CSV table of C-alpha atoms and ligand atoms in Angstrom, one decimal:
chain,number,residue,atom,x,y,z
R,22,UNK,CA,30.2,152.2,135.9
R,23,UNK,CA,30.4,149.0,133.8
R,24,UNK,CA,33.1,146.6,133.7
R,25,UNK,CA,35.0,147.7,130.5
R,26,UNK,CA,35.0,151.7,131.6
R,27,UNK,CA,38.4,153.3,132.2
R,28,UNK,CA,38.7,154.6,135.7
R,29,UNK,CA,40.4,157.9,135.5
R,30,UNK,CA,40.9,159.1,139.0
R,31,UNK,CA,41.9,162.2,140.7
R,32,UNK,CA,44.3,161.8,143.6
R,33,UNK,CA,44.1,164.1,146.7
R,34,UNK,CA,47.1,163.1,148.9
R,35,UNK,CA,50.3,161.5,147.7
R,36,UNK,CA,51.9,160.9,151.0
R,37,UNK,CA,52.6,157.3,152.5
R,38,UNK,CA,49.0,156.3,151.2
R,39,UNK,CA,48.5,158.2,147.7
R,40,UNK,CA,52.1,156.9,146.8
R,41,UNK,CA,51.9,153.7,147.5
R,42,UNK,CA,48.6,153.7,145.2
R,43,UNK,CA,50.5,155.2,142.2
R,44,UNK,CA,53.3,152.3,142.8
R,45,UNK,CA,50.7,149.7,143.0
R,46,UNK,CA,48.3,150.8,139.9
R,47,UNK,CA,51.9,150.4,137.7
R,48,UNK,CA,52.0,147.1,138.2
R,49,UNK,CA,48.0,146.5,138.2
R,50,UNK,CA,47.6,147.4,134.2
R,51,UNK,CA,44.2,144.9,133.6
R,52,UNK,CA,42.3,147.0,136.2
R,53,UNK,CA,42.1,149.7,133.6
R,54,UNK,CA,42.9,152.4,136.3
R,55,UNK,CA,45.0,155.5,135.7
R,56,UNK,CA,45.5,158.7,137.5
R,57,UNK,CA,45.5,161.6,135.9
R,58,UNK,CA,45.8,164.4,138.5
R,59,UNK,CA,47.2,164.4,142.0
R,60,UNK,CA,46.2,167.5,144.1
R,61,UNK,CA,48.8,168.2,147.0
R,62,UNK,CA,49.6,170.6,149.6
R,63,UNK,CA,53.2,171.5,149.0
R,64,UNK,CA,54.6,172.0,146.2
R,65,UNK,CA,58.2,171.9,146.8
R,66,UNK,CA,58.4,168.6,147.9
R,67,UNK,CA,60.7,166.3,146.2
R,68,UNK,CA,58.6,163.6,144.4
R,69,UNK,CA,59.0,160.2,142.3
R,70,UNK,CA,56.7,161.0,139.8
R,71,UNK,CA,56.3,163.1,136.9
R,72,UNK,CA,55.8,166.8,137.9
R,73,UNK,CA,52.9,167.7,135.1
R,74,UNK,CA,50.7,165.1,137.6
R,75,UNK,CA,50.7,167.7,140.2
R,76,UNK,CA,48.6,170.3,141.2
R,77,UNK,CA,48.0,172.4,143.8
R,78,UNK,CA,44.0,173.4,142.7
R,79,UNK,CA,41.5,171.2,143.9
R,80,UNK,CA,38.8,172.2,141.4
R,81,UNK,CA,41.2,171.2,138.4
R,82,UNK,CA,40.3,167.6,139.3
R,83,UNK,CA,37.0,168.2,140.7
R,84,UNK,CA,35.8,170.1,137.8
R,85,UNK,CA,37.5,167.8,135.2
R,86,UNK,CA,34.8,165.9,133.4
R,87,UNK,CA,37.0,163.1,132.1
R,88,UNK,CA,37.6,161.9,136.2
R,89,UNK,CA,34.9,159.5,137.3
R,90,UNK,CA,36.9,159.0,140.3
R,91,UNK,CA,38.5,161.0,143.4
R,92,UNK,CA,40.2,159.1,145.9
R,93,UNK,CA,41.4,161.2,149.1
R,94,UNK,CA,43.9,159.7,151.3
R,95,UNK,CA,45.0,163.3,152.5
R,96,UNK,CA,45.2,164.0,156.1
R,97,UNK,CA,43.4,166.5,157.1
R,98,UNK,CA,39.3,165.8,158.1
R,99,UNK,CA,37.9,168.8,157.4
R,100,UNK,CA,39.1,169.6,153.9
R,101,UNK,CA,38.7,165.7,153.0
R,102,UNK,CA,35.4,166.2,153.9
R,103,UNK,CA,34.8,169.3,151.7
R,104,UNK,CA,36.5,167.2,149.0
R,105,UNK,CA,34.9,164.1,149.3
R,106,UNK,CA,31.2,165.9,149.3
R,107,UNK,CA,32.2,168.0,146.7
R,108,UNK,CA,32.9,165.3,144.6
R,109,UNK,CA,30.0,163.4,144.9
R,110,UNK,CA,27.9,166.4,144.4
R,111,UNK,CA,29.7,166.7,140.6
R,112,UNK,CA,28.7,163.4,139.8
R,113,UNK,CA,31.7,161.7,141.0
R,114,UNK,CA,32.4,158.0,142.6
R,115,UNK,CA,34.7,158.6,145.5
R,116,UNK,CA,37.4,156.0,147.5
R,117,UNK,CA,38.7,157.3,150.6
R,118,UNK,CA,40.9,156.3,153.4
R,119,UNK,CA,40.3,159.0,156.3
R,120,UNK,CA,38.9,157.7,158.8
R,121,UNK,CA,38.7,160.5,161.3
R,122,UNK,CA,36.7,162.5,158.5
R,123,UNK,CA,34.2,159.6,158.0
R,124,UNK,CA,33.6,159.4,161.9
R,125,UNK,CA,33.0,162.5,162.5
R,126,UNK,CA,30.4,162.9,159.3
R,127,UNK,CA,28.8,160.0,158.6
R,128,UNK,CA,25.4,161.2,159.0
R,129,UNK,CA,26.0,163.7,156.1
R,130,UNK,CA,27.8,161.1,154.2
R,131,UNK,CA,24.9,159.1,154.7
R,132,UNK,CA,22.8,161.5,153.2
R,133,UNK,CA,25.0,162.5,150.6
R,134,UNK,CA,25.2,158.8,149.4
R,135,UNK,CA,21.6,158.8,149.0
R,136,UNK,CA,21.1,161.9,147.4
R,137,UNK,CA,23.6,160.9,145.0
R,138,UNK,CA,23.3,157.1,144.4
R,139,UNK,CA,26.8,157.2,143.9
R,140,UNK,CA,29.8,154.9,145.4
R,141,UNK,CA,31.7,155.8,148.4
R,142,UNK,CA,34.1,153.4,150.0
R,143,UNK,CA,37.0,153.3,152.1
R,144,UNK,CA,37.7,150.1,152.9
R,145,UNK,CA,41.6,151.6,153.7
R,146,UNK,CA,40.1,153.5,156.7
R,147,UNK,CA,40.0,150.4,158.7
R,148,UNK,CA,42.7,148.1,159.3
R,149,UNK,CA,44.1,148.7,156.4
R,150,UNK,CA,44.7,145.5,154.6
R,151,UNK,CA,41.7,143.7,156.3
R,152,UNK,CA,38.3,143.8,154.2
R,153,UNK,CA,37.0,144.1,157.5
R,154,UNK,CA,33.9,146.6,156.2
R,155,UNK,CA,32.9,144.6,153.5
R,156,UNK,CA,32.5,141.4,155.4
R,157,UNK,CA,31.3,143.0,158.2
R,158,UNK,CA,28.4,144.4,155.7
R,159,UNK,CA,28.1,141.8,153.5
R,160,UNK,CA,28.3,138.7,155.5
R,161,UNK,CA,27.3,138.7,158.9
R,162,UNK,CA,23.2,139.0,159.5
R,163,UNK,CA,22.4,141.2,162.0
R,164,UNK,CA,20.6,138.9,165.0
R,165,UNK,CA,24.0,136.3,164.4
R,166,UNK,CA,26.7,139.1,165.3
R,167,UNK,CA,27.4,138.1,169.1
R,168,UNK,CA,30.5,140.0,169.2
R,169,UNK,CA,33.4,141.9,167.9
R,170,UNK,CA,36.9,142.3,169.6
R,171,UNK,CA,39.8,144.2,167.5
R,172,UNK,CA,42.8,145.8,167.0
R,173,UNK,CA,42.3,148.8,164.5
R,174,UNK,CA,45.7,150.8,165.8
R,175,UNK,CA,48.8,149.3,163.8
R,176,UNK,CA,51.1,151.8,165.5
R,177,UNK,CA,49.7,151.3,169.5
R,178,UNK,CA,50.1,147.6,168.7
R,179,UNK,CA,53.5,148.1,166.8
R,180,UNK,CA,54.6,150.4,170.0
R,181,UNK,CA,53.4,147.9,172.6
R,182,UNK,CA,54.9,144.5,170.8
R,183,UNK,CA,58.6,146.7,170.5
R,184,UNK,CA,58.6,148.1,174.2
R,185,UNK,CA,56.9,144.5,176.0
R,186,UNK,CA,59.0,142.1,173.8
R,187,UNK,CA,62.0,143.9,172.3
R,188,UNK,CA,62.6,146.2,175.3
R,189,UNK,CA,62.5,149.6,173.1
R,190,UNK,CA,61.5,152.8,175.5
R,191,UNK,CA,58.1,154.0,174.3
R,192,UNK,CA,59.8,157.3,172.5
R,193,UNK,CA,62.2,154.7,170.3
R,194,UNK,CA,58.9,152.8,169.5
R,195,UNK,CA,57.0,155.6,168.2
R,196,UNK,CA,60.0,157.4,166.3
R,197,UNK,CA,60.1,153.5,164.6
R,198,UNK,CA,56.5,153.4,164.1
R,199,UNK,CA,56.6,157.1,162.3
R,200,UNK,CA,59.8,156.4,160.4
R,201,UNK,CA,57.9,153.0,159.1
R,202,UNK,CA,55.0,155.4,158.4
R,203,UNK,CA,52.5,153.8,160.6
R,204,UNK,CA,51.8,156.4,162.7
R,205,UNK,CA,49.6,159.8,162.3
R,206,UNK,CA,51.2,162.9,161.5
R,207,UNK,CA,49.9,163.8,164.6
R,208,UNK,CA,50.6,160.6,166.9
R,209,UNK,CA,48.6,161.6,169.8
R,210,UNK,CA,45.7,160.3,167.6
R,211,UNK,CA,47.3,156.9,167.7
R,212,UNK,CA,49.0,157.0,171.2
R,213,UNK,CA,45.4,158.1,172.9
R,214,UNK,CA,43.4,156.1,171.5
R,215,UNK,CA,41.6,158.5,168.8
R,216,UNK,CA,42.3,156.9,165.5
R,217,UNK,CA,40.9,153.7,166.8
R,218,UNK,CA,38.0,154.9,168.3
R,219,UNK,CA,37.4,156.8,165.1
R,220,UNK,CA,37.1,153.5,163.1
R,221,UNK,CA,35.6,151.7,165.7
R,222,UNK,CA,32.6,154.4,165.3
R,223,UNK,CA,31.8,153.1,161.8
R,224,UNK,CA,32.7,149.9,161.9
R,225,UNK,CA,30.1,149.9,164.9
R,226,UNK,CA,28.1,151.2,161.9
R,227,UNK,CA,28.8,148.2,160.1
R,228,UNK,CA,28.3,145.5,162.1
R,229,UNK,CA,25.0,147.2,164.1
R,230,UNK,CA,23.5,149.7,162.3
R,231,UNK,CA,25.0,152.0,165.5
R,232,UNK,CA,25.5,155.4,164.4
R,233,UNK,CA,27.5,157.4,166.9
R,234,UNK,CA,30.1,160.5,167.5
R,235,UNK,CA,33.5,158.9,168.5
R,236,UNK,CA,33.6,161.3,171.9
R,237,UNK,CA,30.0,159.2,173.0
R,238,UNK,CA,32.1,156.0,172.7
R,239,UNK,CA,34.7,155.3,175.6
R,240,UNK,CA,37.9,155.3,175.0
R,241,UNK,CA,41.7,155.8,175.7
R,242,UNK,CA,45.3,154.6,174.6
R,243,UNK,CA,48.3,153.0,175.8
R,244,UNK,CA,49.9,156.7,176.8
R,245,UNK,CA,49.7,155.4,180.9
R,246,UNK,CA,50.6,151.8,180.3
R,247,UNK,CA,53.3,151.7,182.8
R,248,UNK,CA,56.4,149.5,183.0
R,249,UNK,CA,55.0,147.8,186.2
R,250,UNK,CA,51.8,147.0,184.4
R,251,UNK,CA,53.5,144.9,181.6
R,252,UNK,CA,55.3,143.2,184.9
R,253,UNK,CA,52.4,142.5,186.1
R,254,UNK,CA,50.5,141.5,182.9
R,255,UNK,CA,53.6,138.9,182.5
R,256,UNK,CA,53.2,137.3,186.0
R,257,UNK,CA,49.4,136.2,185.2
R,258,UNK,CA,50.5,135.4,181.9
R,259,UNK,CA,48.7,138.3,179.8
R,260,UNK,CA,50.0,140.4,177.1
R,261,UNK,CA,48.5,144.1,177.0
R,262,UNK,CA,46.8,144.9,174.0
R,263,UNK,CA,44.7,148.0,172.7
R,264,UNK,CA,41.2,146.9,171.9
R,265,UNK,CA,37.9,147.6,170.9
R,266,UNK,CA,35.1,145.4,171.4
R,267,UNK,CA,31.2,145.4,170.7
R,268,UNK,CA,29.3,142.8,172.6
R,269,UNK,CA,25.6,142.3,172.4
R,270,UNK,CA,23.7,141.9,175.4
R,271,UNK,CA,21.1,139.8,176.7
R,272,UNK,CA,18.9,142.8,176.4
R,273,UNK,CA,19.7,143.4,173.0
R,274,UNK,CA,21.9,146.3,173.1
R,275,UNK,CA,25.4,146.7,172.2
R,276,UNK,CA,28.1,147.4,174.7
R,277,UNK,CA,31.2,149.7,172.8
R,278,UNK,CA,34.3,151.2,174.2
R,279,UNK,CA,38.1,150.9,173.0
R,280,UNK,CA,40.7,150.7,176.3
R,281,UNK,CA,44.1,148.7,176.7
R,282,UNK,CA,43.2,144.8,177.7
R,283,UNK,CA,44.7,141.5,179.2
R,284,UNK,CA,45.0,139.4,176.3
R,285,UNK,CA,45.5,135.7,177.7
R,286,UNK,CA,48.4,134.2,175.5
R,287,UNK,CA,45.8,131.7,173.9
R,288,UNK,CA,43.3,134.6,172.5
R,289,UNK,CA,43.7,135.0,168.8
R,290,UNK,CA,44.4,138.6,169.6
R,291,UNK,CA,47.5,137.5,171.3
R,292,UNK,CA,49.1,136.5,168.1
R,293,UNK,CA,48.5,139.7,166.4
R,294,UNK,CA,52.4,141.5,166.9
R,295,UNK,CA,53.4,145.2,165.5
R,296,UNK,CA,51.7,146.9,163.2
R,297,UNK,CA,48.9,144.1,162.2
R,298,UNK,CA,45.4,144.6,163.2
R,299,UNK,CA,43.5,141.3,163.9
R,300,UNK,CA,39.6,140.9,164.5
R,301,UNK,CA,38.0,138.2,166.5
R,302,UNK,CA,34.4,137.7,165.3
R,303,UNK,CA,31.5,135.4,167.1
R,304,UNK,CA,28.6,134.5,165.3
R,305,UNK,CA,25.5,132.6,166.3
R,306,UNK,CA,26.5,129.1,164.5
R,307,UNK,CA,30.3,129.8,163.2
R,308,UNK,CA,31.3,130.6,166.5
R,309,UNK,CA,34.8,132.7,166.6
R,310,UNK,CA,36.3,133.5,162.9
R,311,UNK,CA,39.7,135.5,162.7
R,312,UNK,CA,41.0,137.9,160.6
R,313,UNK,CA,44.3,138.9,160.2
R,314,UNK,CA,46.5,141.5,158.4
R,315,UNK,CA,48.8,144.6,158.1
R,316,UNK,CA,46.8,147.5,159.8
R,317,UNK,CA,49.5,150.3,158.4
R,318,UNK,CA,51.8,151.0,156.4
R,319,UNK,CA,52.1,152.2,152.2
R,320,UNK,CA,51.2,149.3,150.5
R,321,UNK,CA,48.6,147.1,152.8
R,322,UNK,CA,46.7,150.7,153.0
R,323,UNK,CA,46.9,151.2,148.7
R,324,UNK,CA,45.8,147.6,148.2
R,325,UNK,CA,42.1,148.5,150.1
R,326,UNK,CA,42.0,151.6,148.1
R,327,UNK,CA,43.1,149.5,145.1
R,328,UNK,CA,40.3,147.1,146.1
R,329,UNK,CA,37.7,149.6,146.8
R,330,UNK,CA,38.7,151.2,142.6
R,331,UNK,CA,38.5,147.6,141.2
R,332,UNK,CA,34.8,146.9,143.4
R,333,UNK,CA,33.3,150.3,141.5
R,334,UNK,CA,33.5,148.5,137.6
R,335,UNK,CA,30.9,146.3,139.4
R,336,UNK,CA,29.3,149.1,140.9
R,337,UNK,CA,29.4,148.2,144.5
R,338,UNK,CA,27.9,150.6,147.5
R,339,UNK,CA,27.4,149.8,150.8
R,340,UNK,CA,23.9,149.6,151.4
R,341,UNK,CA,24.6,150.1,155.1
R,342,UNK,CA,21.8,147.0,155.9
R,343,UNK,CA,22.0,147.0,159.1
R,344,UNK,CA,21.0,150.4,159.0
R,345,UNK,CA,18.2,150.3,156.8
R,346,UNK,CA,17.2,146.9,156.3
R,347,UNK,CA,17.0,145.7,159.9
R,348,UNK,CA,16.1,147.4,163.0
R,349,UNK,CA,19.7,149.2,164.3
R,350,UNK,CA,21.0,148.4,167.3
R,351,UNK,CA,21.6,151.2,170.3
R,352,UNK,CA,24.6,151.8,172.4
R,353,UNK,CA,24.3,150.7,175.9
R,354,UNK,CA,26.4,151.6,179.3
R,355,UNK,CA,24.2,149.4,181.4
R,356,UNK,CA,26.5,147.2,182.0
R,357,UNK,CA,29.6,146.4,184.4
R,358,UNK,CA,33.6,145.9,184.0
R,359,UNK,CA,36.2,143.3,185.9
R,360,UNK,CA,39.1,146.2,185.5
R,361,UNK,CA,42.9,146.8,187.1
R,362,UNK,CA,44.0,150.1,187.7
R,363,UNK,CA,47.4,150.9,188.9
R,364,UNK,CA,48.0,154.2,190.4
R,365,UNK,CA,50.7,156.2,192.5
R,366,UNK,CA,48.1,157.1,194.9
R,367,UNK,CA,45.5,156.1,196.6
R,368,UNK,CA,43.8,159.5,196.8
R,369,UNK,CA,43.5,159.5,193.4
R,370,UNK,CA,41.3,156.0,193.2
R,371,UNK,CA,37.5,156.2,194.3
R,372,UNK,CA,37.6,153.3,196.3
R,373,UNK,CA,33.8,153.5,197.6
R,374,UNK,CA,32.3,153.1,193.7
R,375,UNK,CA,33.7,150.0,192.9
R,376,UNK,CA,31.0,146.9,193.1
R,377,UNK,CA,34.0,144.9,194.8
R,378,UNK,CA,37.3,144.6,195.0
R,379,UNK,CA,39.1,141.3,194.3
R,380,UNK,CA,43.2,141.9,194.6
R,381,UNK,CA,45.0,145.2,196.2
R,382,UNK,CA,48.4,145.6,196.1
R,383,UNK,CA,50.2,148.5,198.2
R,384,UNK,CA,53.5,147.3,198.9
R,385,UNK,CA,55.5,149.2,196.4
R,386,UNK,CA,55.8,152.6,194.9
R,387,UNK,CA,53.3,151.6,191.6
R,388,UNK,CA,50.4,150.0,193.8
R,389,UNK,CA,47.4,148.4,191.7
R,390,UNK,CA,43.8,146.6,192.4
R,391,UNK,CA,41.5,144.3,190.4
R,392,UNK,CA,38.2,144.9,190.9
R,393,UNK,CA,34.7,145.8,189.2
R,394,UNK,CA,33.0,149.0,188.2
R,395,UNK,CA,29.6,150.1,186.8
R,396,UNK,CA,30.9,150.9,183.3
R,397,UNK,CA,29.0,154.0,183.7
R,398,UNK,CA,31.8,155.0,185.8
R,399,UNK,CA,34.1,155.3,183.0
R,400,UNK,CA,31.7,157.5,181.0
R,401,UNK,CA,30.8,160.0,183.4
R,402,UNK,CA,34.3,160.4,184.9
R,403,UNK,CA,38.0,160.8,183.9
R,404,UNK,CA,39.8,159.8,187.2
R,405,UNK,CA,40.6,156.9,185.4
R,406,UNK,CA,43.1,158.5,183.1
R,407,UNK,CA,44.1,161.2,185.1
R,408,UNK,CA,47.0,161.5,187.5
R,409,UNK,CA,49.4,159.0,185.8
R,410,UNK,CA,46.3,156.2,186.6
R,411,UNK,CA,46.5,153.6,184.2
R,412,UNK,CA,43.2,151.3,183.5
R,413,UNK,CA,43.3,147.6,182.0
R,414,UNK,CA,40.4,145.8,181.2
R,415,UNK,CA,40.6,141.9,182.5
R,416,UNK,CA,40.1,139.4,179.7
R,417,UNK,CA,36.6,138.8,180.1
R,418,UNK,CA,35.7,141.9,181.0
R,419,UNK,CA,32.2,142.6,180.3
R,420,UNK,CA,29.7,141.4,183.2
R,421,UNK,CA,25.5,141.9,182.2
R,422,UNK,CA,23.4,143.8,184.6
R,423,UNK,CA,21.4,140.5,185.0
R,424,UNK,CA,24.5,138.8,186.6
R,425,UNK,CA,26.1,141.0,188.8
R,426,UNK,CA,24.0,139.9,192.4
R,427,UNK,CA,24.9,136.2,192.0
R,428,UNK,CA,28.6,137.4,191.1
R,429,UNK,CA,29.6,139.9,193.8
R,430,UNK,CA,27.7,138.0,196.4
R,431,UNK,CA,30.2,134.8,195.6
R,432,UNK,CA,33.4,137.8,195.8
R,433,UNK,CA,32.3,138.5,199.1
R,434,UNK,CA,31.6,135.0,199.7
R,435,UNK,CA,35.1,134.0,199.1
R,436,UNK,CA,37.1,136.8,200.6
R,437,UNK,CA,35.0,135.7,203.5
R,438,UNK,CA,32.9,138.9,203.8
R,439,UNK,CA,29.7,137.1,204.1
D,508,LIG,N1,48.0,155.4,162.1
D,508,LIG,C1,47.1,154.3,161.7
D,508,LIG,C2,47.5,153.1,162.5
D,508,LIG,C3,47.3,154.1,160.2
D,508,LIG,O1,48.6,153.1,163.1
D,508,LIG,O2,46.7,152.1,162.5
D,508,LIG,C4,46.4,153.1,159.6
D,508,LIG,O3,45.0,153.6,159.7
C-alpha cells in the first residue's frame, strides 16, 4: 500500500471502539481514510450515523473489492477470528483490537501472516493508547529486555483506585467502569484477571519471542482482594495493584504470571490511577523507562486503531523478531515467590509447602501470613484462589532458584530458628 492510496475500510463492530473510530476519522481528513461499510450484529439499535453504512452481511465487506482494509473491534473471539482470517485470505490488510481472539490464535495468525505477506496490527489490543507492541518490537533487542512489569486492565485498575481511594464498594466501581465503557461486556474477563492475561500472552510474544496459551500463564484478578487487605496494604505503605510481569532469569528463561501486587508508593506503577495502564520497562544500559496512558475507553482505543490505519500507507508488519530473528525465549516456573495470603481459615492454607514463613497474623476474623512459595505451587494448585483466599505478591517478588539457600537460611536465622 503506498503513501498516496485511499484506505477504504470495512468496519466490523461499531460499539464503544468502532464508534469512536468513525468520530475520530471525521476529524482526521489528510490520512485519506474512509469507511465505507460497517457490519453489526443488531440491527435495531439506535445509531449516530447514517443508516445506508450498515449492514448485517459480513461478506458484503469481505467480498467488496474496493475495501483494502477490515478493521474488527467486535467482541466476540471466535467470529473475529473467522473475520479477521477471512479477510486476509481475500487479499485484505486487517487492524484489529480483540485481544482475547489474538491470544488464543496466534499461532494461526502467525501463519496466516506469512502465507499472506499481508499487514495485521492491533496495536488497540493492548493498553489501548500505549504503543506498547510497537516499541516493544521495534525497540528493545532481545539480550537488553531485563524486565517488564504492567498494567494492561484499565477497568481492575479503575475499580481498585475508586474502592482504595474514593471508598466506592466494588459493585459501584464496576457499574462506573461499564457505564464509562471500560469494562468487557462480560466483566468477569476484567474482574478475574482474563483480559490481561490475554494481552500479556502476546505482548510476551513481543518482547520474547514467547508463544503461549493464556491458561499456561498464571493468573488471577482482584475478585478476592478483601477490605482487610487494602488495610493492610496501607499500614506498610503499599497500594494494590493488578500486574503482569516478565522477568528474565539468570538462566535465561523468562518468569510470567499476572496476580494483584504491593506496589510501594515510589514504583512508577503507583502513579498509574483508574483506567490508565502504565509499563515499567528495564533494559541492559537505559535502565527503567515508563510509559504511560489511557488503557480504555472510546477514543484512547480508536487512536491505536487510527495509528495502526495510518502505519499500513507505509506498509508496516510486525516481523515478530524476536521470534524469528533471535533465538525465543521459554517460559519458566523454576523459580520462587515472597507472597501474602489472607484467608478465613487456616484449613484452607497449606502451611507445610511454604519455603518459610516470615509474618502470621491470627488475631482477628481475616487472619494473613507473608511468606515464600515455590512458584510451582501456584501453577499446579488453586487453593490459592479458592475459599475466599486472597493472594498478593510482595513488591519484589520474584526470588531465582540460585538464591533461595542463602535467603531462607538468613529467615530462619533471624526468627531465631537456627
Ligand atoms: N476491558 C479492557 C480494560 C478494555 O479494561 O482494559 C481495554 O482493553
Amino acid at each position: 500500500m503506498d503513501a498516496h492510496k485511499q484506505l477504504t475500510i470495512g468496519l466490523f463492530g461499531f460499539g464503544v471502539v468502532g464508534e469512536g473510530l468513525f468520530k475520530i476519522l471525521q476529524q482526521t481528513p489528510s490520512l485519506k481514510a474512509s469507511i465505507k461499510k460497517v457490519c453489526i450484529k443488531h440491527p435495531g439499535k439506535k445509531r449516530d450515523a447514517p443508516d445506508e453504512l450498515f449492514t448485517t452481511d459480513k461478506n458484503i465487506l469481505l467480498n467488496d473489492p474496493d475495501i483494502n482494509v477490515i478493521v474488527e473491534v467486535i467482541n466476540e473471539s471466535e467470529p473475529a477470528f473467522e473475520i479477521v482470517s477471512t479477510a486476509l485470505k481475500n487479499g485484505k490488510e486487517v487492524v484489529s483490537a480483540s485481544k482475547k481472539m489474538i491470544a488464543e490464535h496466534l499461532p494461526e495468525l502467525l501463519g496466516l501472516q506469512k502465507q499472506t505477506g499481508l499487514s495485521f496490527l492491533y496495536e488497540a489490543a493492548a493498553c489501548a493508547s500505549i504503543p506498547v507492541i510497537r516499541n516493544l518490537e521495534e525497540y528493545y533487542d532481545n539480550d537488553l529486555l531485563h524486565s517488564i512489569k504492567a498494567i494492561v486492565n484499565g477497568s481492575t485498575n479503575f475499580i481498585l483506585t475508586k474502592m482504595f481511594e474514593e471508598k466506592l464498594d466494588f459493585q459501584q466501581a464496576l457499574l462506573l467502569a461499564q457505564q464509562l465503557g471500560f469494562a468487557e461486556s462480560d466483566p468477569s474477563l476484567d474482574v478475574e484477571g482474563f483480559d490481561a492475561v490475554n494481552k500479556w500472552t502476546f505482548l510476551l510474544t513481543h518482547a520474547y519471542g514467547i508463544i503461549e496459551q493464556p491458561d499456561n500463564i498464571v493468573f488471577t484478578g482482584i475478585q478476592n482482594i478483601q477490605g482487610s487487605d487494602a488495610a493492610v496494604a496501607a499500614e506498610k505503605h503499599f497500594d494494590i495493584k493488578l500486574v503482569a510481569q516478565a522477568k528474565k532469569l539468570q538462566n535465561g528463561k523468562v518468569a510470567a504470571f499476572v496476580l494483584p501486587q504491593f506496589i510501594r508508593h515510589d514504583d512508577h506503577l503507583a502513579f498509574v490511577k483508574n483506567e490508565y495502564n502504565g509499563v515499567v520497562i528495564e533494559s541492559g544500559f537505559a535502565d527503567k523507562q515508563f510509559f504511560y496512558g489511557k488503557g480504555a475507553g472510546s477514543f484512547p482505543t480508536a487512536s491505536a486503531v487510527l495509528s495502526d490505519l495510518s502505519a499500513l500507507r507505509y506498509q508496516y508488519k510486525y516481523e515478530y523478531k524476536k521470534l524469528y530473528h533471535h533465538t525465543p525465549h521459554e517460559l519458566t516456573n523454576d523459580f520462587y515467590v515472597k507472597v501474602y495470603i489472607s484467608f478465613d481459615d487456616w484449613s484452607y492454607v497449606p502451611k507445610d509447602r511454604f519455603e518459610w514463613i516470615e509474618e502470621w497474623h491470627a488475631e482477628n476474623d481475616r487472619k494473613y501470613l507473608v511468606g515464600v512459595l515455590a512458584f510451582e505451587e501456584l501453577r499446579k494448585n488453586s487453593w490459592w484462589r479458592e475459599n475466599n483466599t486472597s493472594l498478593i505478591l510482595a513488591p519484589e517478588t520474584i526470588i531465582e532458584d540460585v538464591e533461595i539457600r542463602k535467603l531462607k537460611k538468613k529467615s530462619l536465622e533471624l526468627a531465631g530458628i537456627v
